[in-house]
Tab-separated table of C-alpha atoms in Angstrom:
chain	number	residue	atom	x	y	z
A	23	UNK	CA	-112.418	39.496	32.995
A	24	UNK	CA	-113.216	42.816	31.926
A	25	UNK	CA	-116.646	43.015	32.286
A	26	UNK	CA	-116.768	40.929	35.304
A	27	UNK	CA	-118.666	37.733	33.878
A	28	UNK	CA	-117.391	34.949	36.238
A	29	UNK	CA	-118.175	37.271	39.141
A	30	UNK	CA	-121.357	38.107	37.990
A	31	UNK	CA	-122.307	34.840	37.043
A	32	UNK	CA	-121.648	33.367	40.863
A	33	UNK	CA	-123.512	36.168	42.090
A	34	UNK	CA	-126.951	35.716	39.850
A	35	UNK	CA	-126.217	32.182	40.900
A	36	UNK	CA	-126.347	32.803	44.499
A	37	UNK	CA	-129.784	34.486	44.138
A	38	UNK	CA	-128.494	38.358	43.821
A	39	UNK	CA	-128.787	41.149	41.380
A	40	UNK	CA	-126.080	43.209	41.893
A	41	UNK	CA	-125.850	45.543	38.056
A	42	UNK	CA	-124.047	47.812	39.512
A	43	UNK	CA	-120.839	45.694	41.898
A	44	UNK	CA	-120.202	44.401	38.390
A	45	UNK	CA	-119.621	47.374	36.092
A	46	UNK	CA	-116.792	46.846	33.717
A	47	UNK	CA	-114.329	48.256	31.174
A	48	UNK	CA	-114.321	48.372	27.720
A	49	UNK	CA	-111.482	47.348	25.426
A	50	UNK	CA	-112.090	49.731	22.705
A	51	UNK	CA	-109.213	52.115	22.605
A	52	UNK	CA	-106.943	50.629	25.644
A	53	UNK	CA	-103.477	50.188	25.068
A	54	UNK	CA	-102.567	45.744	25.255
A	55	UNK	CA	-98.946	45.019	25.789
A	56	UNK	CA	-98.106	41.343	24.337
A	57	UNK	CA	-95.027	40.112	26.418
A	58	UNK	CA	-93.541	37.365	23.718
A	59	UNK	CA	-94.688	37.768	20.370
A	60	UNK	CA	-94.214	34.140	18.807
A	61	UNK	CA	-97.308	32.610	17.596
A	62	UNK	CA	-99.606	32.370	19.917
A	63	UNK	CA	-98.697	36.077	20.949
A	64	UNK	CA	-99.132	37.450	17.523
A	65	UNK	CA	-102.185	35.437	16.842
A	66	UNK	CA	-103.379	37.698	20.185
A	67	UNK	CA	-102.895	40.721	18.909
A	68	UNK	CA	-104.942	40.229	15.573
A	69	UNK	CA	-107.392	39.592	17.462
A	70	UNK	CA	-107.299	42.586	19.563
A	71	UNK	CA	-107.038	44.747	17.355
A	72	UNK	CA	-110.441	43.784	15.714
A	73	UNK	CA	-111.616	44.942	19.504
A	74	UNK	CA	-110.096	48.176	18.626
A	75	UNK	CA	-107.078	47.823	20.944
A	76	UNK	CA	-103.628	49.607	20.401
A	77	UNK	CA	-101.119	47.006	20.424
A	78	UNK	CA	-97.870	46.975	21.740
A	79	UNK	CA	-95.687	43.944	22.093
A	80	UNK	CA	-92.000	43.217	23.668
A	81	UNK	CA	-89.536	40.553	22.651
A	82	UNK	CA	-86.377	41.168	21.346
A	83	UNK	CA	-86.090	38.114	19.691
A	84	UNK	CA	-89.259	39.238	16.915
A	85	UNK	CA	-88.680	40.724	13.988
A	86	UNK	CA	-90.504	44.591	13.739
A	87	UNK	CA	-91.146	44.352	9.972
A	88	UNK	CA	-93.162	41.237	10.973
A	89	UNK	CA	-94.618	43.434	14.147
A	90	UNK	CA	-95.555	46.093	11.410
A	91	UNK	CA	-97.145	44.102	9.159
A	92	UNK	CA	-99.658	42.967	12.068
A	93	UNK	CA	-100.072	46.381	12.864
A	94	UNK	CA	-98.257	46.391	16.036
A	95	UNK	CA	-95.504	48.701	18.107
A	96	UNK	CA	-92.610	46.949	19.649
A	97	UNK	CA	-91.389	48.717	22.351
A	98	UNK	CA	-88.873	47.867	25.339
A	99	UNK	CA	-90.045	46.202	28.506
A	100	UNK	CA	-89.825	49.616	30.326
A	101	UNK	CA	-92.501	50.691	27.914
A	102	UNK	CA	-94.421	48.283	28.150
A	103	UNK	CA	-94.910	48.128	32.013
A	104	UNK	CA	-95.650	51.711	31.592
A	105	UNK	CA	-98.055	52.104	29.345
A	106	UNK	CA	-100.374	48.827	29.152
A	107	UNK	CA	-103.950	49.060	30.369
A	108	UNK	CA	-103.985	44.995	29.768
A	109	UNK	CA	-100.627	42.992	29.632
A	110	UNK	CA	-100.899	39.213	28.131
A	111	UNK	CA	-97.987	36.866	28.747
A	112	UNK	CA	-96.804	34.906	26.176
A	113	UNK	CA	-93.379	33.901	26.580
A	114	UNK	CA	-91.367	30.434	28.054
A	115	UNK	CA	-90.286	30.001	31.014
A	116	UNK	CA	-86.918	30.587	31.052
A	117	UNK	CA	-84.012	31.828	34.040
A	118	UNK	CA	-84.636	35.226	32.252
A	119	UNK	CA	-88.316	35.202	32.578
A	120	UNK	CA	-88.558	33.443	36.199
A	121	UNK	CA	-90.791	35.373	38.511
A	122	UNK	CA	-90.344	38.274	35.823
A	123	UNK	CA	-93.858	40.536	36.770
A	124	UNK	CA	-92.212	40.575	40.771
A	125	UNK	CA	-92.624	43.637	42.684
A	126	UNK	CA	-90.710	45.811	41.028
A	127	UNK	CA	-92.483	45.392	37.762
A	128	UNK	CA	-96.235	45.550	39.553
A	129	UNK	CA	-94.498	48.934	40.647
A	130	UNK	CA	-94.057	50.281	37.682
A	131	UNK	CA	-97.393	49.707	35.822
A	132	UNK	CA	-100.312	52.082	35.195
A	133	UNK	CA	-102.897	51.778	38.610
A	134	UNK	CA	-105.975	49.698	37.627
A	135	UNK	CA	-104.032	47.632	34.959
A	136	UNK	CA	-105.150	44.019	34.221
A	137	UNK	CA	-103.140	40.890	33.939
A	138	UNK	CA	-103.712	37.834	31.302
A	139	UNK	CA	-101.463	34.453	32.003
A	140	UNK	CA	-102.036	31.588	29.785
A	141	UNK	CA	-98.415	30.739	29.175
A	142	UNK	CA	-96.592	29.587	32.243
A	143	UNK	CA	-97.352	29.876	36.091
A	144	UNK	CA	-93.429	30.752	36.581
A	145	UNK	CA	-93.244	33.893	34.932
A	146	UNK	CA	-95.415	35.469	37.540
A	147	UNK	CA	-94.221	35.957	41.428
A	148	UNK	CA	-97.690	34.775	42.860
A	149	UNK	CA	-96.932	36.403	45.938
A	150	UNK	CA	-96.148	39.828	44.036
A	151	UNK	CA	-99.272	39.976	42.345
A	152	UNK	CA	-101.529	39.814	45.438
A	153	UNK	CA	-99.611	42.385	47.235
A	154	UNK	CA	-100.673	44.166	43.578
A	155	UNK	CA	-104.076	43.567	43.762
A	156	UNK	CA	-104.188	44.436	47.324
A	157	UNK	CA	-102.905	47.590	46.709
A	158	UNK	CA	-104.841	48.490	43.799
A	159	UNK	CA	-102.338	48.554	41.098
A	160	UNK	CA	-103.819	45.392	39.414
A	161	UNK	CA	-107.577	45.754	39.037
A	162	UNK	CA	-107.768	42.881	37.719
A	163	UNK	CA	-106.204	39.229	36.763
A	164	UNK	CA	-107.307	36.108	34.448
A	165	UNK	CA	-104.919	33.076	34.766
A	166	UNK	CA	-104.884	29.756	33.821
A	167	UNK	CA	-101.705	28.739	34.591
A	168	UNK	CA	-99.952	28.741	38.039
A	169	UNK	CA	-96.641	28.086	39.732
A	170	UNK	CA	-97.652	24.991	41.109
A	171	UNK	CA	-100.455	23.067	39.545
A	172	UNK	CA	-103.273	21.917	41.277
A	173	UNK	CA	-102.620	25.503	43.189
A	174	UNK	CA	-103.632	25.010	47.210
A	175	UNK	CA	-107.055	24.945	48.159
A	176	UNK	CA	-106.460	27.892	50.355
A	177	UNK	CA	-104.588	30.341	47.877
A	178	UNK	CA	-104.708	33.610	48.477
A	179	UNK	CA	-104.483	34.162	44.216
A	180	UNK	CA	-107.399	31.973	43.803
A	181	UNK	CA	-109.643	33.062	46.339
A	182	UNK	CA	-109.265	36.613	45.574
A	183	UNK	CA	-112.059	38.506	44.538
A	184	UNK	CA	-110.251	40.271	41.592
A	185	UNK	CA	-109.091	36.995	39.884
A	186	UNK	CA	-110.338	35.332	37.650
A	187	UNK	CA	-108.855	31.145	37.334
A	188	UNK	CA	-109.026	28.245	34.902
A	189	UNK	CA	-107.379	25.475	35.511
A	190	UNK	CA	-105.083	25.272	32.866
A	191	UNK	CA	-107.400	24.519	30.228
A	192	UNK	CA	-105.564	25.886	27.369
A	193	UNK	CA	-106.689	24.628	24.331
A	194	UNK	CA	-108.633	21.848	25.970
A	195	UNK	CA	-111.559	22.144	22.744
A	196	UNK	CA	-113.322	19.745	20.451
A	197	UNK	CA	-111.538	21.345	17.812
A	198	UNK	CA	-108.298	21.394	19.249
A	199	UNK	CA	-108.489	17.421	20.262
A	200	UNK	CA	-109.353	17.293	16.582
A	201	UNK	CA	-106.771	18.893	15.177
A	202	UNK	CA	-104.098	16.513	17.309
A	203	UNK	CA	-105.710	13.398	15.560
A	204	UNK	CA	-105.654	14.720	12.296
A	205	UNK	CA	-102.064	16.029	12.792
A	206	UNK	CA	-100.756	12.583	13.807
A	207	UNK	CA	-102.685	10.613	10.930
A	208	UNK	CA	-100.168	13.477	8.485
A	209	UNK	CA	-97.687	12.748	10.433
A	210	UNK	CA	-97.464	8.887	10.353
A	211	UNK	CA	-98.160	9.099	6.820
A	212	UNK	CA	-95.645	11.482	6.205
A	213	UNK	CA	-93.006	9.264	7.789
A	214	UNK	CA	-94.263	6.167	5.507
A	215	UNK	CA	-93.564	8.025	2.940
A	216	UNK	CA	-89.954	9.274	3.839
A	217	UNK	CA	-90.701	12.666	4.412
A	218	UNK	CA	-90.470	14.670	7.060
A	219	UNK	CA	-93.999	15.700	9.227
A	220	UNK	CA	-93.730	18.921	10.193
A	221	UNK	CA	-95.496	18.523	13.813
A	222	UNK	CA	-94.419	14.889	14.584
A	223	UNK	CA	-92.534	14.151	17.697
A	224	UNK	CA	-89.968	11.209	15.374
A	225	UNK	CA	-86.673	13.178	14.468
A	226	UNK	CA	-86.312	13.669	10.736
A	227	UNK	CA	-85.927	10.566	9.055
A	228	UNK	CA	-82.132	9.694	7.694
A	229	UNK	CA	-80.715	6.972	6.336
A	230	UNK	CA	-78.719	5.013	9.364
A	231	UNK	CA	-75.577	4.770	7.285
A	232	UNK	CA	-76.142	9.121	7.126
A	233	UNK	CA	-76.934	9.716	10.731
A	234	UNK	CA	-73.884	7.805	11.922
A	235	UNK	CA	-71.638	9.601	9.601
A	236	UNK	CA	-73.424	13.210	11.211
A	237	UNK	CA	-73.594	12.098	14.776
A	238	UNK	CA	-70.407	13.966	15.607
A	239	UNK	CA	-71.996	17.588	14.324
A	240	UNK	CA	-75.628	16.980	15.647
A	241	UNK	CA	-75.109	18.358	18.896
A	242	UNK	CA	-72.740	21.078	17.469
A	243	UNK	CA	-75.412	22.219	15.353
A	244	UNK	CA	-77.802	22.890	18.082
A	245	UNK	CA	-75.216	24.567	20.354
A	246	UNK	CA	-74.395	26.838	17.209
A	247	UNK	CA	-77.864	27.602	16.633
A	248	UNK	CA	-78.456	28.476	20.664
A	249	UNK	CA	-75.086	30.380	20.365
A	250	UNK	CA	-75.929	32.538	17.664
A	251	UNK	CA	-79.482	33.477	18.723
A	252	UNK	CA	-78.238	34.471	22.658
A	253	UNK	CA	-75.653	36.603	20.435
A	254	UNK	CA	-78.532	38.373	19.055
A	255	UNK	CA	-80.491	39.158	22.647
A	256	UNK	CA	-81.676	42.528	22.629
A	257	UNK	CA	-80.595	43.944	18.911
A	258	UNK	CA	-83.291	44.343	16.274
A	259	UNK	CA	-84.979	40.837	16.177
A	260	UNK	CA	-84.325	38.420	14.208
A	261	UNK	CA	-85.119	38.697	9.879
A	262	UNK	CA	-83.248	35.382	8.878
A	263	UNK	CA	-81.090	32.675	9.684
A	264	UNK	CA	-78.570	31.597	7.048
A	265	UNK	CA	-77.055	27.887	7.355
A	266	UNK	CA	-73.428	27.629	5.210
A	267	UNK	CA	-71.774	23.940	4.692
A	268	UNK	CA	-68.730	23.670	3.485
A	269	UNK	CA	-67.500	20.523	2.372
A	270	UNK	CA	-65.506	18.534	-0.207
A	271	UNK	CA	-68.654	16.793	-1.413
A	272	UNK	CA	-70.925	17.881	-3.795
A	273	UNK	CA	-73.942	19.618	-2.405
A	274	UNK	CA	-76.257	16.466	-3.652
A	275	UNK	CA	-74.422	13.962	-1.697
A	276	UNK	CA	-74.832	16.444	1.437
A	277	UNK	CA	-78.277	15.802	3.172
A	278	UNK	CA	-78.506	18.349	5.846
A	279	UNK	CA	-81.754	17.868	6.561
A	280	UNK	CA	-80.760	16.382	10.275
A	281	UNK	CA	-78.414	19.481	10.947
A	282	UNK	CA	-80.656	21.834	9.701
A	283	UNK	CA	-83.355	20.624	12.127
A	284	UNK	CA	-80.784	20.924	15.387
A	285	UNK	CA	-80.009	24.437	14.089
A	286	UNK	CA	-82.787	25.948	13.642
A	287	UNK	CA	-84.657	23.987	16.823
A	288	UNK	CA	-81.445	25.559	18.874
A	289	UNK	CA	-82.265	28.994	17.337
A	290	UNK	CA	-85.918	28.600	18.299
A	291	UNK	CA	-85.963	26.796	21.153
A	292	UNK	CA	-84.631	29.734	23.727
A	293	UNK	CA	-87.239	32.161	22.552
A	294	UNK	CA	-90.682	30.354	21.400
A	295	UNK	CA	-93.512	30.285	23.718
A	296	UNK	CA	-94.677	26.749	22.371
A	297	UNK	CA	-92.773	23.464	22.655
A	298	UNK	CA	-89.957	22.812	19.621
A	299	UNK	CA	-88.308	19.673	18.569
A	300	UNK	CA	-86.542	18.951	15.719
A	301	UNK	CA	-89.319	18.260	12.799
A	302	UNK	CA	-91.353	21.379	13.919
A	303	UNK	CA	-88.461	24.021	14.548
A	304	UNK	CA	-88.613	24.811	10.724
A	305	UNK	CA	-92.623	25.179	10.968
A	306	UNK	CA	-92.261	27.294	14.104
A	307	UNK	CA	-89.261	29.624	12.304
A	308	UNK	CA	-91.800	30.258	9.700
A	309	UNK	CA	-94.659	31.249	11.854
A	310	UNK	CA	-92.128	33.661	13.902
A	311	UNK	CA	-91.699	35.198	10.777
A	312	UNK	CA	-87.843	33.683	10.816
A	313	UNK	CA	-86.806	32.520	7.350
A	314	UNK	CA	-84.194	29.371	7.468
A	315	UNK	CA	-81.709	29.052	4.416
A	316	UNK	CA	-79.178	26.915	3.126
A	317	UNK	CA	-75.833	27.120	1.048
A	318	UNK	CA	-73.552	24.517	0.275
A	319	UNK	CA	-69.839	25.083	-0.819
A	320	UNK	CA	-67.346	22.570	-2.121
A	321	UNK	CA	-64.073	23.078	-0.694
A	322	UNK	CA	-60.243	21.363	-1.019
A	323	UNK	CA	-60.397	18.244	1.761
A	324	UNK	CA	-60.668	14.921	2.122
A	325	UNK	CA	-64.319	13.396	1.040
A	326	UNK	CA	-63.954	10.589	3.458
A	327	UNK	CA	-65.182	13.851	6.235
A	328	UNK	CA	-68.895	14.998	5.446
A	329	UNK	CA	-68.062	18.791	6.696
A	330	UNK	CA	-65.071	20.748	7.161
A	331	UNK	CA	-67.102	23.623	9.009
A	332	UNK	CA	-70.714	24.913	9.460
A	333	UNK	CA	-71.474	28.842	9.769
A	334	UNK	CA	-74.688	30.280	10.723
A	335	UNK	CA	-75.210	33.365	10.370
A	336	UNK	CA	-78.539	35.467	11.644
A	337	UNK	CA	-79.474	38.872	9.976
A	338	UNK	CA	-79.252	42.212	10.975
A	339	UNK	CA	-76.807	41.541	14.198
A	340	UNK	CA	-74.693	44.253	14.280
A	341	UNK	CA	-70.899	44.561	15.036
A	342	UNK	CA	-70.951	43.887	19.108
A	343	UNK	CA	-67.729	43.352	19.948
A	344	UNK	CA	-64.518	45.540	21.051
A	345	UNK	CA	-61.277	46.661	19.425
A	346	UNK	CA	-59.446	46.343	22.290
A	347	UNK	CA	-58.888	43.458	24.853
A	348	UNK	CA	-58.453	45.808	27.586
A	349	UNK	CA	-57.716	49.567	28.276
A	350	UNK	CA	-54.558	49.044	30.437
A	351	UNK	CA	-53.764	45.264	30.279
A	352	UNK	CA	-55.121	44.573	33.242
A	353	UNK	CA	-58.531	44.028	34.787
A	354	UNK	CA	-59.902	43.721	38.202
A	355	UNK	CA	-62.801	42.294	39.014
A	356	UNK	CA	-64.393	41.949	42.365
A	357	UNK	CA	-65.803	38.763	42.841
A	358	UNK	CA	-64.281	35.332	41.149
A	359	UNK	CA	-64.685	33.459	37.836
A	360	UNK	CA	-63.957	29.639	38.844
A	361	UNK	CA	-62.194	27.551	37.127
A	362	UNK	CA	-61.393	29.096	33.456
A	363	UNK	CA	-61.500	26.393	31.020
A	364	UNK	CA	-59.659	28.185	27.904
A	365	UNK	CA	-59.285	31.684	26.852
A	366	UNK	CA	-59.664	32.720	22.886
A	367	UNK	CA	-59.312	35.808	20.858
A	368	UNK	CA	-59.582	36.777	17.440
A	369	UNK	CA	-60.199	39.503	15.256
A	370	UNK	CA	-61.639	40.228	11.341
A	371	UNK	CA	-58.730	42.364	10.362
A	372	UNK	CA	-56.157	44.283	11.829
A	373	UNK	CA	-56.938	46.840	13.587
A	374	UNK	CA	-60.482	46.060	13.706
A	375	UNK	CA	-63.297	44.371	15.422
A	376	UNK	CA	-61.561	42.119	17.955
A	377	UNK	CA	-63.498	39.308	20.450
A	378	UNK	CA	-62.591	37.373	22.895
A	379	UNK	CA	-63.990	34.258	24.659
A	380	UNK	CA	-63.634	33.059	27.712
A	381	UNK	CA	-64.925	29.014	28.841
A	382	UNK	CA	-65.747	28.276	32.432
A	383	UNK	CA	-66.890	25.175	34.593
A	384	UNK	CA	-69.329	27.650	36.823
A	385	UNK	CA	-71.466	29.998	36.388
A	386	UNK	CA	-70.291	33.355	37.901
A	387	UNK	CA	-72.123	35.757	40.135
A	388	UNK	CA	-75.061	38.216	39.197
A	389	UNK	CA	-72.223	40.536	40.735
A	390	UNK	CA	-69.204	39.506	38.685
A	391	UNK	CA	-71.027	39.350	35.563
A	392	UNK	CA	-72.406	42.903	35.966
A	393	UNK	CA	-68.190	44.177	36.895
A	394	UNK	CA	-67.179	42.451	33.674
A	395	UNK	CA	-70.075	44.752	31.621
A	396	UNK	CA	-68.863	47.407	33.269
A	397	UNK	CA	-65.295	47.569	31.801
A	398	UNK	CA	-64.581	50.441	29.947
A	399	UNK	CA	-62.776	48.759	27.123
A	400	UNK	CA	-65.840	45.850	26.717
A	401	UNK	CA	-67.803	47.346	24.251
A	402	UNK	CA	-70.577	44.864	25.007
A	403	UNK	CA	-70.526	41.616	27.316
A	404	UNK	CA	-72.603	39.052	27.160
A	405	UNK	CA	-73.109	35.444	29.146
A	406	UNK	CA	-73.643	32.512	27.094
A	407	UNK	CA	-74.661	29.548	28.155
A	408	UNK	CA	-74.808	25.947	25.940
């Protein structure tokens, strides 16, 4: 994309020499901003910065000693917009990231910026980014993803002269079909041998007699890990996630090897750019830079009940939450929050950190969610959903 060699190539091919339509940039020295720094992102940014690019990446879910040690800057998304010659997208598609470069991100970017999409088609407003290039404030943009795949023969995004397309090729290489084949020959023979292969598609392997007996905490396992990690949304990333059992069992006749997968896949899940299930969550964790531990603790109950709770517990989330419930007593919120399911409070100690939780059938409004942040009492707010 940068120095114009599709373009180029179709003209030579269509019996012109045109040096000069096709001068292009060099990436020597420009500033890349990497929007989701999982794997694939981070495996970007090595590479660019053999180019000689400054790096910069955004995703509040990484971990900045991990960042560092690649040599890279995270900053916030504000930053980012405003400072990237080249911006690569490397995040899911998620509510949060729907249509997230729209206008009023193209708006805020340096003129003659250029845009990289191999991750998802959504997380781009198609529409958006032509009005960009139209008005000059993309130069350029390489994609091989879209919103809607085959994209019509008559789109505006493909036809443009300023875009370069692929049609979602990915990692459609020799190699790559390679790698599959040999990954599923591991895999099978992992699972012949009882163990558990870390990219197979097969949930980890249990005894039937044990995954009966755990049925009841698989799915609270996931919803704890995807609770915990939406906790930890915008604070400092995310070093570790530590996994506490209690139960009146001794550790050795615990196998958490099941719940350990659900946690950690609903940790990862929300935040990876790549596709998790439960025998490759752990794997993935690792190559975030995410370390996953265990500690089992006996406690008085009955041994006829594998758990009597399950904590997780992610590093460096600080306090969040408010000493008070509310200022005066009473709040008033414009808008509505339908149908309240239950209402909870607690608090470590007294007199300190207090939260409260509050279950509902519905989702509420953008509107009502942004009046209950705004209460001066709510320290922080945030909407979880499981």
């Amino acid at each position: 994309m940068a120095r114009n060699v599709a373009q180029a190539d179709a003209s030579l091919k269509a019996g012109k020499w045109a040096r000069t339509k096709y001068v292009g940039v060099s990436l020597v020295g420009k500033t890349l901003a990497i929007l989701g720094f999982g794997k694939v992102g981070s495996e970007v940014a090595r590479r660019a910065k053999g180019l000689g690019m400054h790096v910069i990446a955004h995703d509040p879910y990484a971990s900045a000693d991990r960042a560092r040690a690649i040599g890279v800057d995270l900053v916030s998304m504000e930053e980012a917009m405003t400072t990237a010659d080249f911006i690569s997208l490397h995040m899911p598609l998620t509510p949060s990231t729907n249509k997230m470069l729209n206008d009023e991100a193209f708006a805020k970017m340096k003129k003659g910026v250029r845009i990289i999409n191999v991750a998802r088609g959504g997380v781009i407003d198609e529409d958006a980014l032509v009005r960009a290039l139209d008005a000059g404030i993309v130069a350029q943009a390489a994609l091989d993803v879209f919103t809607k795949e085959p994209p019509a023969a008559d789109s505006k995004l493909v036809l443009h002269e300023n875009v370069t397309v692929t049609p979602h090729l990915g990692a459609s290489t020799v190699e790559a079909q390679e790698g599959v084949a040999i990954e599923i020959a591991e895999a099978v023979t992992g699972a012949l041998k009882g163990e558990l292969a870390a990219s197979a598609v097969n949930a980890p392997m249990v005894p039937a007699e044990v995954l009966s007996e755990l049925a009841p905490y698989v799915m609270l396992a996931e919803k704890l890990g995807r609770l915990a990690v939406q906790l930890v949304a915008g604070g400092g990333g995310i070093k570790s996630v530590k996994v506490t059992y209690a139960s009146a069992r001794a550790p050795d006749d615990l196998d958490t090897r099941l719940l350990r997968a659900m946690i950690t896949k609903g940790v990862i899940e929300p935040i990876s750019d790549v596709f998790v299930n439960l025998v490759n969550a752990d794997f993935t964790a690792k190559q975030r830079g995410i370390r996953v531990s265990e500690e089992k603790i006996v406690m008085d109950g009955s041994p006829e009940t594998p758990l009597e709770y399950i904590q997780v517990q992610i590093a460096n989330v600080e306090s969040k939450f408010p000493s008070a419930i509310c200022d005066s007593g009473l709040v008033t919120v414009e808008g509505r929050v339908k149908d309240v399911s239950f209402m909870s409070v607690g608090r470590i100690a007294p007199r300190k950190t207090a939260i409260m939780a509050i279950g509902v059938d519905e989702e509420p409004s953008k509107a009502t969610l942004t009046k209950i942040g705004e209460i001066p009492a709510i320290e922080e707010f945030v909407f979880l959903k499981l």
